[in-house]
Amino acid sequence: MKAILRQQYIERINKYLGKDTIIILTGQRRIGKSFILRLFKDIVSKDGNNHIIYINKEKHEFESIRTSKDLNAYIDERLDAEKMNYILIDEIQDIEEFEKSIRSYYEEPHIEIIITGSNSKMLSSDLSTKIGGRYKEIYIQALSYEEFIVFHNLTDSDEALAKYIQFGGLPGLVRYGLEEQDAREYQMDVYNTVLLKDVIMRNQIRNVPFLENLIRFLADNTGKIISANSIAKYMRSQGENITSTAITNYIKALCDAYILHKTNRFDIHGKRLFESNDKFYFEDNGIRNALAGGAREGDIEKAIENVIYNHLIRLGYEVTVGVLQAGEIDFVCNKPQGQRVYVQASYLIADEATRKREFGNLHAIKDNYPKYVISMTPLVTKTDENGITHLHLRQFLTKDSF
């Protein structure tokens, strides 16, 4: 069951084979890229006409492959001219100037290249120039709610949803179970690995204590509109003197490592993006909760908003924060084909004041795009209130489209 669980990513890989395209699986470490690459390896290995060259830079046996020259030598020794060669390289950003090797092989006949990486810098304009822009990025996310319940042998229920909100979607949790202490230890191990390898070492960050304080601040303020200046001001109040420029650079490093995602504000009426004051969400809700600490009763709306954001990305939307004179729309969701939906996230619609706030802001938008309120209000499945659809969170998380 687990071997086919993330089949949607295999299908996306297959879509780009045979098109002179380098396929790059990106995403945070321990999110499942290696598993998907191994799954693909197992599938193509069944065909005797295929030949696999597999490198995993997180394994000791491949430690000697450090530069593009080392990579070339390893591949050249193993190419089979009589078969279709699949070059599969896991965590390729750990190989110096790897793009030189990739460029030299990807146009060769009978070669397909699939690589993974845990830092978005590997898709910089420089890399794009060196390989001629002929790559396709496939972004791998943490487990969806539906994947989570299959991984942990659960059934769709309010209890399962509560576990998903609390523990998030790291696939490796299946080996540790969903006991609080064991889960948190694993989540922090993953977090510390990502922080060290993909943020601190890659960006040569020296002020590590401040970086850790910054991440915890962002975890505690998930879904709030904040700016580098406001963070700097808060940090000064805590005795930490640091510039807004430094904060911006630290946040970029966290986003490059896929720990965080930045969401811009969008003026709905003016139809323009604002250049400052953003929201931040975590790739994995479990890591976010571990960093924030405490019980979810105190920050349940932040956790729910983080879960909704990630599922909107999973559905293929580009997500921004909507700005109106009347208030804020949590998510403005667009697709390239011109599709748009508006989404408000809430914990419970339990009184008239909450109803007016969540539904009223959506009513203030004078266009005909679909509008949704998503909450955990009991007994709600799907209702329509004057053109606005109210969905329960469980129902939303089991949707593959709006």
CSV table of C-alpha atoms in Angstrom, one decimal:
chain,number,residue,atom,x,y,z
A,1,MET,CA,0.0,0.0,0.0
A,2,LYS,CA,2.7,2.5,1.0
A,3,ALA,CA,4.7,1.8,-2.2
A,4,ILE,CA,1.9,3.2,-4.4
A,5,LEU,CA,0.6,5.8,-2.0
A,6,ARG,CA,2.2,8.8,-3.7
A,7,GLN,CA,1.6,7.5,-7.2
A,8,GLN,CA,0.5,11.0,-8.3
A,9,TYR,CA,4.2,12.0,-8.3
A,10,ILE,CA,5.2,9.0,-10.3
A,11,GLU,CA,2.6,9.9,-12.9
A,12,ARG,CA,4.0,13.5,-13.1
A,13,ILE,CA,7.5,12.1,-13.6
A,14,ASN,CA,6.3,9.8,-16.4
A,15,LYS,CA,4.6,12.8,-18.1
A,16,TYR,CA,8.0,14.5,-18.8
A,17,LEU,CA,10.1,11.5,-19.7
A,18,GLY,CA,11.3,11.4,-23.3
A,19,LYS,CA,11.1,15.2,-23.8
A,20,ASP,CA,14.8,16.1,-23.4
A,21,THR,CA,13.9,17.5,-20.0
A,22,ILE,CA,15.7,17.2,-16.7
A,23,ILE,CA,13.3,16.3,-14.0
A,24,ILE,CA,14.0,17.9,-10.6
A,25,LEU,CA,12.1,16.8,-7.4
A,26,THR,CA,12.3,19.6,-4.9
A,27,GLY,CA,11.1,20.0,-1.3
A,28,GLN,CA,12.2,20.0,2.3
A,29,ARG,CA,14.4,17.1,3.4
A,30,ARG,CA,12.6,14.1,4.8
A,31,ILE,CA,9.5,15.0,3.0
A,32,GLY,CA,9.5,12.0,0.7
A,33,LYS,CA,11.6,12.8,-2.3
A,34,SER,CA,14.0,10.0,-1.8
A,35,PHE,CA,11.2,7.5,-1.4
A,36,ILE,CA,9.6,8.7,-4.6
A,37,LEU,CA,13.0,8.4,-6.5
A,38,ARG,CA,13.5,4.9,-5.1
A,39,LEU,CA,10.0,3.9,-6.1
A,40,PHE,CA,10.6,5.2,-9.6
A,41,LYS,CA,13.9,3.3,-9.7
A,42,ASP,CA,12.1,0.0,-8.7
A,43,ILE,CA,9.5,0.5,-11.4
A,44,VAL,CA,11.9,1.2,-14.3
A,45,SER,CA,14.2,-1.6,-13.1
A,46,LYS,CA,11.6,-4.2,-14.0
A,47,ASP,CA,12.2,-3.5,-17.7
A,48,GLY,CA,15.3,-5.3,-18.9
A,49,ASN,CA,15.9,-2.6,-21.5
A,50,ASN,CA,16.6,0.0,-18.8
A,51,HIS,CA,19.8,0.6,-16.9
A,52,ILE,CA,19.9,2.5,-13.6
A,53,ILE,CA,22.7,4.7,-12.3
A,54,TYR,CA,21.6,5.7,-8.8
A,55,ILE,CA,23.5,8.0,-6.4
A,56,ASN,CA,22.2,9.0,-3.0
A,57,LYS,CA,24.4,11.8,-1.5
A,58,GLU,CA,23.1,11.1,2.0
A,59,LYS,CA,24.7,7.6,1.9
A,60,HIS,CA,28.3,7.0,3.0
A,61,GLU,CA,29.1,4.9,-0.1
A,62,PHE,CA,28.7,8.0,-2.3
A,63,GLU,CA,30.7,10.4,-0.1
A,64,SER,CA,33.6,10.4,-2.6
A,65,ILE,CA,31.4,12.1,-5.3
A,66,ARG,CA,32.0,15.7,-4.3
A,67,THR,CA,32.5,17.6,-7.6
A,68,SER,CA,31.2,17.5,-11.1
A,69,LYS,CA,34.4,15.7,-12.2
A,70,ASP,CA,33.8,13.0,-9.6
A,71,LEU,CA,30.2,12.7,-10.9
A,72,ASN,CA,31.3,12.5,-14.5
A,73,ALA,CA,33.8,9.7,-13.7
A,74,TYR,CA,31.2,7.7,-11.8
A,75,ILE,CA,28.6,8.0,-14.5
A,76,ASP,CA,31.0,7.3,-17.4
A,77,GLU,CA,32.1,4.1,-15.8
A,78,ARG,CA,28.5,2.8,-15.6
A,79,LEU,CA,26.8,4.0,-18.8
A,80,ASP,CA,25.4,1.2,-20.9
A,81,ALA,CA,25.3,2.1,-24.6
A,82,GLU,CA,22.9,-0.8,-25.4
A,83,LYS,CA,20.1,0.3,-22.9
A,84,MET,CA,18.1,3.3,-21.8
A,85,ASN,CA,20.1,4.9,-19.0
A,86,TYR,CA,18.3,6.5,-16.1
A,87,ILE,CA,20.6,8.7,-14.0
A,88,LEU,CA,19.0,9.2,-10.6
A,89,ILE,CA,20.7,11.5,-8.1
A,90,ASP,CA,19.4,12.2,-4.7
A,91,GLU,CA,20.3,15.5,-2.9
A,92,ILE,CA,22.4,16.6,-5.8
A,93,GLN,CA,23.0,20.1,-4.3
A,94,ASP,CA,25.8,18.5,-2.2
A,95,ILE,CA,27.9,18.0,-5.3
A,96,GLU,CA,29.9,21.0,-6.3
A,97,GLU,CA,29.1,22.4,-9.8
A,98,PHE,CA,26.7,19.5,-10.4
A,99,GLU,CA,25.0,21.5,-13.1
A,100,LYS,CA,28.1,21.2,-15.4
A,101,SER,CA,27.6,17.4,-15.4
A,102,ILE,CA,23.9,17.5,-15.8
A,103,ARG,CA,24.2,19.8,-18.8
A,104,SER,CA,26.7,17.5,-20.5
A,105,TYR,CA,24.5,14.4,-20.2
A,106,TYR,CA,20.9,15.5,-20.6
A,107,GLU,CA,20.9,15.9,-24.4
A,108,GLU,CA,22.7,12.5,-24.9
A,109,PRO,CA,20.5,9.8,-26.5
A,110,HIS,CA,19.2,7.1,-24.3
A,111,ILE,CA,19.6,9.1,-21.1
A,112,GLU,CA,17.0,10.3,-18.7
A,113,ILE,CA,18.0,12.4,-15.7
A,114,ILE,CA,16.0,12.7,-12.5
A,115,ILE,CA,17.5,14.5,-9.5
A,116,THR,CA,16.3,15.7,-6.1
A,117,GLY,CA,17.3,18.8,-4.1
A,118,SER,CA,16.4,20.4,-0.8
A,119,ASN,CA,17.2,24.0,-1.6
A,120,SER,CA,15.5,26.2,-4.2
A,121,LYS,CA,18.8,27.9,-5.0
A,122,MET,CA,19.6,24.9,-7.2
A,123,LEU,CA,16.8,26.3,-9.5
A,124,SER,CA,18.3,29.8,-9.6
A,125,SER,CA,18.6,31.8,-12.8
A,126,ASP,CA,22.3,30.7,-13.0
A,127,LEU,CA,21.3,27.0,-13.1
A,128,SER,CA,18.6,27.7,-15.6
A,129,THR,CA,21.1,29.4,-17.9
A,130,LYS,CA,23.6,26.6,-17.6
A,131,ILE,CA,21.2,23.9,-18.5
A,132,GLY,CA,19.3,26.0,-21.1
A,133,GLY,CA,16.1,26.1,-19.0
A,134,ARG,CA,15.2,22.6,-20.0
A,135,TYR,CA,14.1,21.3,-16.6
A,136,LYS,CA,10.8,20.5,-15.0
A,137,GLU,CA,10.4,21.1,-11.2
A,138,ILE,CA,8.1,18.7,-9.4
A,139,TYR,CA,7.5,20.1,-5.9
A,140,ILE,CA,7.0,17.3,-3.3
A,141,GLN,CA,5.0,18.2,-0.2
A,142,ALA,CA,4.4,16.7,3.1
A,143,LEU,CA,1.7,14.1,3.3
A,144,SER,CA,-1.9,15.2,2.6
A,145,TYR,CA,-4.6,14.3,5.1
A,146,GLU,CA,-5.7,11.4,2.9
A,147,GLU,CA,-2.2,10.1,2.7
A,148,PHE,CA,-1.7,10.6,6.4
A,149,ILE,CA,-4.6,8.4,7.4
A,150,VAL,CA,-3.5,5.6,5.0
A,151,PHE,CA,0.1,5.8,6.3
A,152,HIS,CA,-1.0,5.5,9.9
A,153,ASN,CA,-3.8,3.0,9.3
A,154,LEU,CA,-6.5,5.4,10.4
A,155,THR,CA,-10.1,6.0,9.2
A,156,ASP,CA,-11.4,9.4,8.2
A,157,SER,CA,-12.8,10.9,11.4
A,158,ASP,CA,-12.6,14.0,13.6
A,159,GLU,CA,-10.0,12.1,15.7
A,160,ALA,CA,-7.8,11.4,12.7
A,161,LEU,CA,-8.1,15.0,11.6
A,162,ALA,CA,-7.0,16.2,15.1
A,163,LYS,CA,-4.0,14.0,14.8
A,164,TYR,CA,-3.1,15.4,11.4
A,165,ILE,CA,-3.4,18.9,12.6
A,166,GLN,CA,-1.2,18.1,15.6
A,167,PHE,CA,1.4,15.9,14.1
A,168,GLY,CA,1.6,17.0,10.4
A,169,GLY,CA,2.7,15.0,7.4
A,170,LEU,CA,6.3,13.9,7.7
A,171,PRO,CA,6.3,10.4,6.1
A,172,GLY,CA,9.0,9.1,8.6
A,173,LEU,CA,6.5,9.4,11.5
A,174,VAL,CA,5.1,6.1,10.4
A,175,ARG,CA,8.2,4.4,12.0
A,176,TYR,CA,7.7,6.2,15.3
A,177,GLY,CA,4.0,6.3,15.8
A,178,LEU,CA,1.8,9.2,16.9
A,179,GLU,CA,2.7,9.3,20.6
A,180,GLU,CA,3.5,12.9,21.5
A,181,GLN,CA,7.1,12.5,22.8
A,182,ASP,CA,8.3,10.1,20.1
A,183,ALA,CA,6.8,12.2,17.4
A,184,ARG,CA,8.2,15.5,18.7
A,185,GLU,CA,11.7,14.0,19.0
A,186,TYR,CA,11.6,12.8,15.4
A,187,GLN,CA,10.2,16.2,14.1
A,188,MET,CA,12.9,18.1,15.9
A,189,ASP,CA,15.6,15.7,14.6
A,190,VAL,CA,14.4,16.5,11.0
A,191,TYR,CA,14.1,20.2,11.8
A,192,ASN,CA,17.7,20.3,13.2
A,193,THR,CA,19.1,18.4,10.1
A,194,VAL,CA,17.4,20.8,7.7
A,195,LEU,CA,18.5,23.8,9.6
A,196,LEU,CA,22.1,22.7,9.8
A,197,LYS,CA,22.6,21.4,6.3
A,198,ASP,CA,20.3,23.6,4.2
A,199,VAL,CA,20.3,26.9,6.1
A,200,ILE,CA,23.3,27.3,8.5
A,201,MET,CA,26.0,25.6,6.5
A,202,ARG,CA,24.8,26.6,3.0
A,203,ASN,CA,24.4,30.3,3.9
A,204,GLN,CA,27.3,30.4,6.4
A,205,ILE,CA,25.1,31.8,9.1
A,206,ARG,CA,27.0,32.7,12.3
A,207,ASN,CA,24.3,34.0,14.5
A,208,VAL,CA,22.6,30.7,15.0
A,209,PRO,CA,20.8,31.6,18.3
A,210,PHE,CA,19.1,34.5,16.6
A,211,LEU,CA,18.1,32.3,13.7
A,212,GLU,CA,16.5,29.8,16.1
A,213,ASN,CA,14.6,32.6,17.9
A,214,LEU,CA,13.4,34.0,14.5
A,215,ILE,CA,12.0,30.6,13.5
A,216,ARG,CA,10.2,30.2,16.8
A,217,PHE,CA,8.8,33.7,16.4
A,218,LEU,CA,7.5,32.8,13.0
A,219,ALA,CA,6.0,29.6,14.3
A,220,ASP,CA,4.2,31.5,17.0
A,221,ASN,CA,2.9,34.1,14.4
A,222,THR,CA,1.9,31.7,11.6
A,223,GLY,CA,-0.7,33.3,9.4
A,224,LYS,CA,-0.2,36.8,10.8
A,225,ILE,CA,0.9,39.7,8.5
A,226,ILE,CA,4.4,40.7,9.5
A,227,SER,CA,7.4,42.5,8.1
A,228,ALA,CA,11.1,42.4,8.6
A,229,ASN,CA,10.8,45.8,10.3
A,230,SER,CA,8.2,44.7,12.7
A,231,ILE,CA,10.3,41.6,13.6
A,232,ALA,CA,13.4,43.7,14.1
A,233,LYS,CA,11.4,46.0,16.4
A,234,TYR,CA,10.2,43.0,18.4
A,235,MET,CA,13.6,41.5,18.6
A,236,ARG,CA,15.1,44.8,19.9
A,237,SER,CA,12.4,44.8,22.7
A,238,GLN,CA,13.8,41.4,23.6
A,239,GLY,CA,17.4,42.7,23.7
A,240,GLU,CA,18.4,41.4,20.3
A,241,ASN,CA,19.8,44.1,18.0
A,242,ILE,CA,19.6,43.1,14.3
A,243,THR,CA,18.8,44.9,11.1
A,244,SER,CA,15.7,44.3,9.0
A,245,THR,CA,18.0,43.4,6.1
A,246,ALA,CA,19.6,40.6,8.0
A,247,ILE,CA,16.1,39.3,9.0
A,248,THR,CA,15.1,39.4,5.3
A,249,ASN,CA,18.1,37.3,4.4
A,250,TYR,CA,17.5,34.8,7.2
A,251,ILE,CA,13.9,34.4,6.1
A,252,LYS,CA,14.9,33.9,2.5
A,253,ALA,CA,17.3,31.2,3.6
A,254,LEU,CA,14.5,29.4,5.5
A,255,CYS,CA,12.2,29.7,2.4
A,256,ASP,CA,15.0,28.4,0.1
A,257,ALA,CA,15.2,25.3,2.3
A,258,TYR,CA,11.4,24.9,2.1
A,259,ILE,CA,11.0,25.1,5.9
A,260,LEU,CA,8.9,28.2,5.3
A,261,HIS,CA,6.7,29.6,2.6
A,262,LYS,CA,6.1,33.3,2.1
A,263,THR,CA,2.7,34.5,0.9
A,264,ASN,CA,2.4,38.0,-0.5
A,265,ARG,CA,-0.5,40.4,0.0
A,266,PHE,CA,-2.8,41.1,-3.0
A,267,ASP,CA,-5.1,44.1,-3.4
A,268,ILE,CA,-8.3,42.5,-4.6
A,269,HIS,CA,-9.8,45.7,-5.9
A,270,GLY,CA,-6.6,47.3,-7.2
A,271,LYS,CA,-5.4,43.9,-8.5
A,272,ARG,CA,-1.8,44.4,-7.5
A,273,LEU,CA,0.7,42.8,-5.2
A,274,PHE,CA,2.1,44.7,-2.2
A,275,GLU,CA,5.9,44.5,-1.8
A,276,SER,CA,6.0,44.2,2.0
A,277,ASN,CA,4.1,42.7,5.0
A,278,ASP,CA,3.7,39.1,4.2
A,279,LYS,CA,2.4,35.9,5.9
A,280,PHE,CA,4.5,32.9,6.5
A,281,TYR,CA,3.4,29.2,6.7
A,282,PHE,CA,5.4,26.1,7.5
A,283,GLU,CA,5.9,23.2,5.1
A,284,ASP,CA,5.1,20.7,7.8
A,285,ASN,CA,2.4,21.5,10.4
A,286,GLY,CA,4.0,19.1,12.9
A,287,ILE,CA,7.4,20.9,12.9
A,288,ARG,CA,5.5,24.2,13.2
A,289,ASN,CA,3.7,22.9,16.3
A,290,ALA,CA,6.9,21.4,17.8
A,291,LEU,CA,8.6,24.8,17.5
A,292,ALA,CA,5.6,26.8,18.8
A,293,GLY,CA,5.2,24.4,21.8
A,294,GLY,CA,2.2,24.1,24.1
A,295,ALA,CA,-1.2,22.6,23.3
A,296,ARG,CA,-3.1,23.4,20.2
A,297,GLU,CA,-6.1,24.8,22.1
A,298,GLY,CA,-4.2,28.1,22.3
A,299,ASP,CA,-3.3,28.4,18.6
A,300,ILE,CA,-5.7,26.1,16.8
A,301,GLU,CA,-6.7,28.7,14.2
A,302,LYS,CA,-3.0,29.2,13.3
A,303,ALA,CA,-2.6,25.4,12.9
A,304,ILE,CA,-5.8,25.1,10.8
A,305,GLU,CA,-4.7,28.0,8.6
A,306,ASN,CA,-1.4,26.4,8.0
A,307,VAL,CA,-3.0,23.1,7.0
A,308,ILE,CA,-5.5,24.9,4.6
A,309,TYR,CA,-2.6,26.8,3.0
A,310,ASN,CA,-0.7,23.6,2.2
A,311,HIS,CA,-3.7,21.9,0.7
A,312,LEU,CA,-4.4,24.9,-1.5
A,313,ILE,CA,-0.9,24.6,-2.8
A,314,ARG,CA,-1.4,20.8,-3.3
A,315,LEU,CA,-4.5,21.6,-5.4
A,316,GLY,CA,-2.3,23.6,-7.7
A,317,TYR,CA,-3.1,27.2,-6.7
A,318,GLU,CA,-0.9,30.2,-6.4
A,319,VAL,CA,-1.9,31.6,-3.1
A,320,THR,CA,-1.8,35.2,-1.9
A,321,VAL,CA,-3.4,37.1,1.0
A,322,GLY,CA,-6.4,39.3,0.0
A,323,VAL,CA,-6.6,42.9,1.1
A,324,LEU,CA,-9.9,44.8,1.2
A,325,GLN,CA,-10.9,48.1,2.7
A,326,ALA,CA,-13.4,46.1,4.7
A,327,GLY,CA,-10.8,43.6,6.0
A,328,GLU,CA,-8.6,40.7,5.0
A,329,ILE,CA,-9.3,37.6,2.9
A,330,ASP,CA,-7.1,34.8,4.2
A,331,PHE,CA,-6.4,33.3,0.8
A,332,VAL,CA,-6.8,34.5,-2.8
A,333,CYS,CA,-6.2,31.4,-4.9
A,334,ASN,CA,-5.3,31.6,-8.6
A,335,LYS,CA,-4.5,29.2,-11.4
A,336,PRO,CA,-2.8,30.1,-14.7
A,337,GLN,CA,-6.0,29.3,-16.7
A,338,GLY,CA,-7.8,32.3,-15.0
A,339,GLN,CA,-9.5,30.3,-12.3
A,340,ARG,CA,-9.8,31.9,-8.9
A,341,VAL,CA,-11.4,31.1,-5.5
A,342,TYR,CA,-11.5,33.0,-2.3
A,343,VAL,CA,-11.0,31.2,1.0
A,344,GLN,CA,-11.6,32.2,4.6
A,345,ALA,CA,-10.1,29.9,7.3
A,346,SER,CA,-11.8,29.6,10.7
A,347,TYR,CA,-11.9,27.3,13.7
A,348,LEU,CA,-15.6,27.5,14.7
A,349,ILE,CA,-18.4,29.7,13.4
A,350,ALA,CA,-20.0,29.7,16.8
A,351,ASP,CA,-21.6,33.1,17.1
A,352,GLU,CA,-23.0,35.9,14.9
A,353,ALA,CA,-19.9,38.1,15.3
A,354,THR,CA,-17.6,35.4,13.9
A,355,ARG,CA,-20.1,34.7,11.1
A,356,LYS,CA,-20.2,38.4,10.1
A,357,ARG,CA,-16.5,38.6,10.1
A,358,GLU,CA,-15.8,35.5,8.0
A,359,PHE,CA,-18.7,35.7,5.6
A,360,GLY,CA,-18.9,39.5,5.5
A,361,ASN,CA,-15.5,40.0,4.2
A,362,LEU,CA,-16.3,37.6,1.3
A,363,HIS,CA,-19.5,39.3,0.6
A,364,ALA,CA,-17.5,42.6,0.2
A,365,ILE,CA,-15.8,41.1,-2.9
A,366,LYS,CA,-17.9,42.2,-5.9
A,367,ASP,CA,-17.0,39.6,-8.4
A,368,ASN,CA,-18.4,36.2,-9.3
A,369,TYR,CA,-15.5,33.9,-8.4
A,370,PRO,CA,-16.3,31.1,-6.0
A,371,LYS,CA,-16.1,31.9,-2.3
A,372,TYR,CA,-15.5,29.5,0.6
A,373,VAL,CA,-15.4,29.5,4.4
A,374,ILE,CA,-13.6,26.4,5.8
A,375,SER,CA,-14.0,25.6,9.5
A,376,MET,CA,-14.3,22.8,12.0
A,377,THR,CA,-17.8,23.8,13.0
A,378,PRO,CA,-19.6,20.6,14.1
A,379,LEU,CA,-22.3,19.1,11.8
A,380,VAL,CA,-21.2,21.3,8.9
A,381,THR,CA,-20.6,19.3,5.7
A,382,LYS,CA,-21.4,21.7,2.9
A,383,THR,CA,-23.8,24.5,3.0
A,384,ASP,CA,-24.5,27.6,0.8
A,385,GLU,CA,-25.1,30.9,2.5
A,386,ASN,CA,-26.0,33.6,0.0
A,387,GLY,CA,-23.5,32.4,-2.6
A,388,ILE,CA,-20.7,31.5,-0.1
A,389,THR,CA,-19.9,27.8,0.5
A,390,HIS,CA,-19.2,26.7,4.0
A,391,LEU,CA,-17.1,23.5,4.1
A,392,HIS,CA,-16.0,21.4,7.0
A,393,LEU,CA,-12.2,21.1,7.1
A,394,ARG,CA,-12.3,17.3,6.7
A,395,GLN,CA,-14.4,17.6,3.6
A,396,PHE,CA,-12.0,20.2,2.1
A,397,LEU,CA,-8.9,18.1,2.8
A,398,THR,CA,-10.4,15.1,0.9
A,399,LYS,CA,-11.1,17.3,-2.2
A,400,ASP,CA,-8.8,17.1,-5.2
A,401,SER,CA,-10.4,20.2,-6.7
A,402,PHE,CA,-12.9,23.0,-6.0
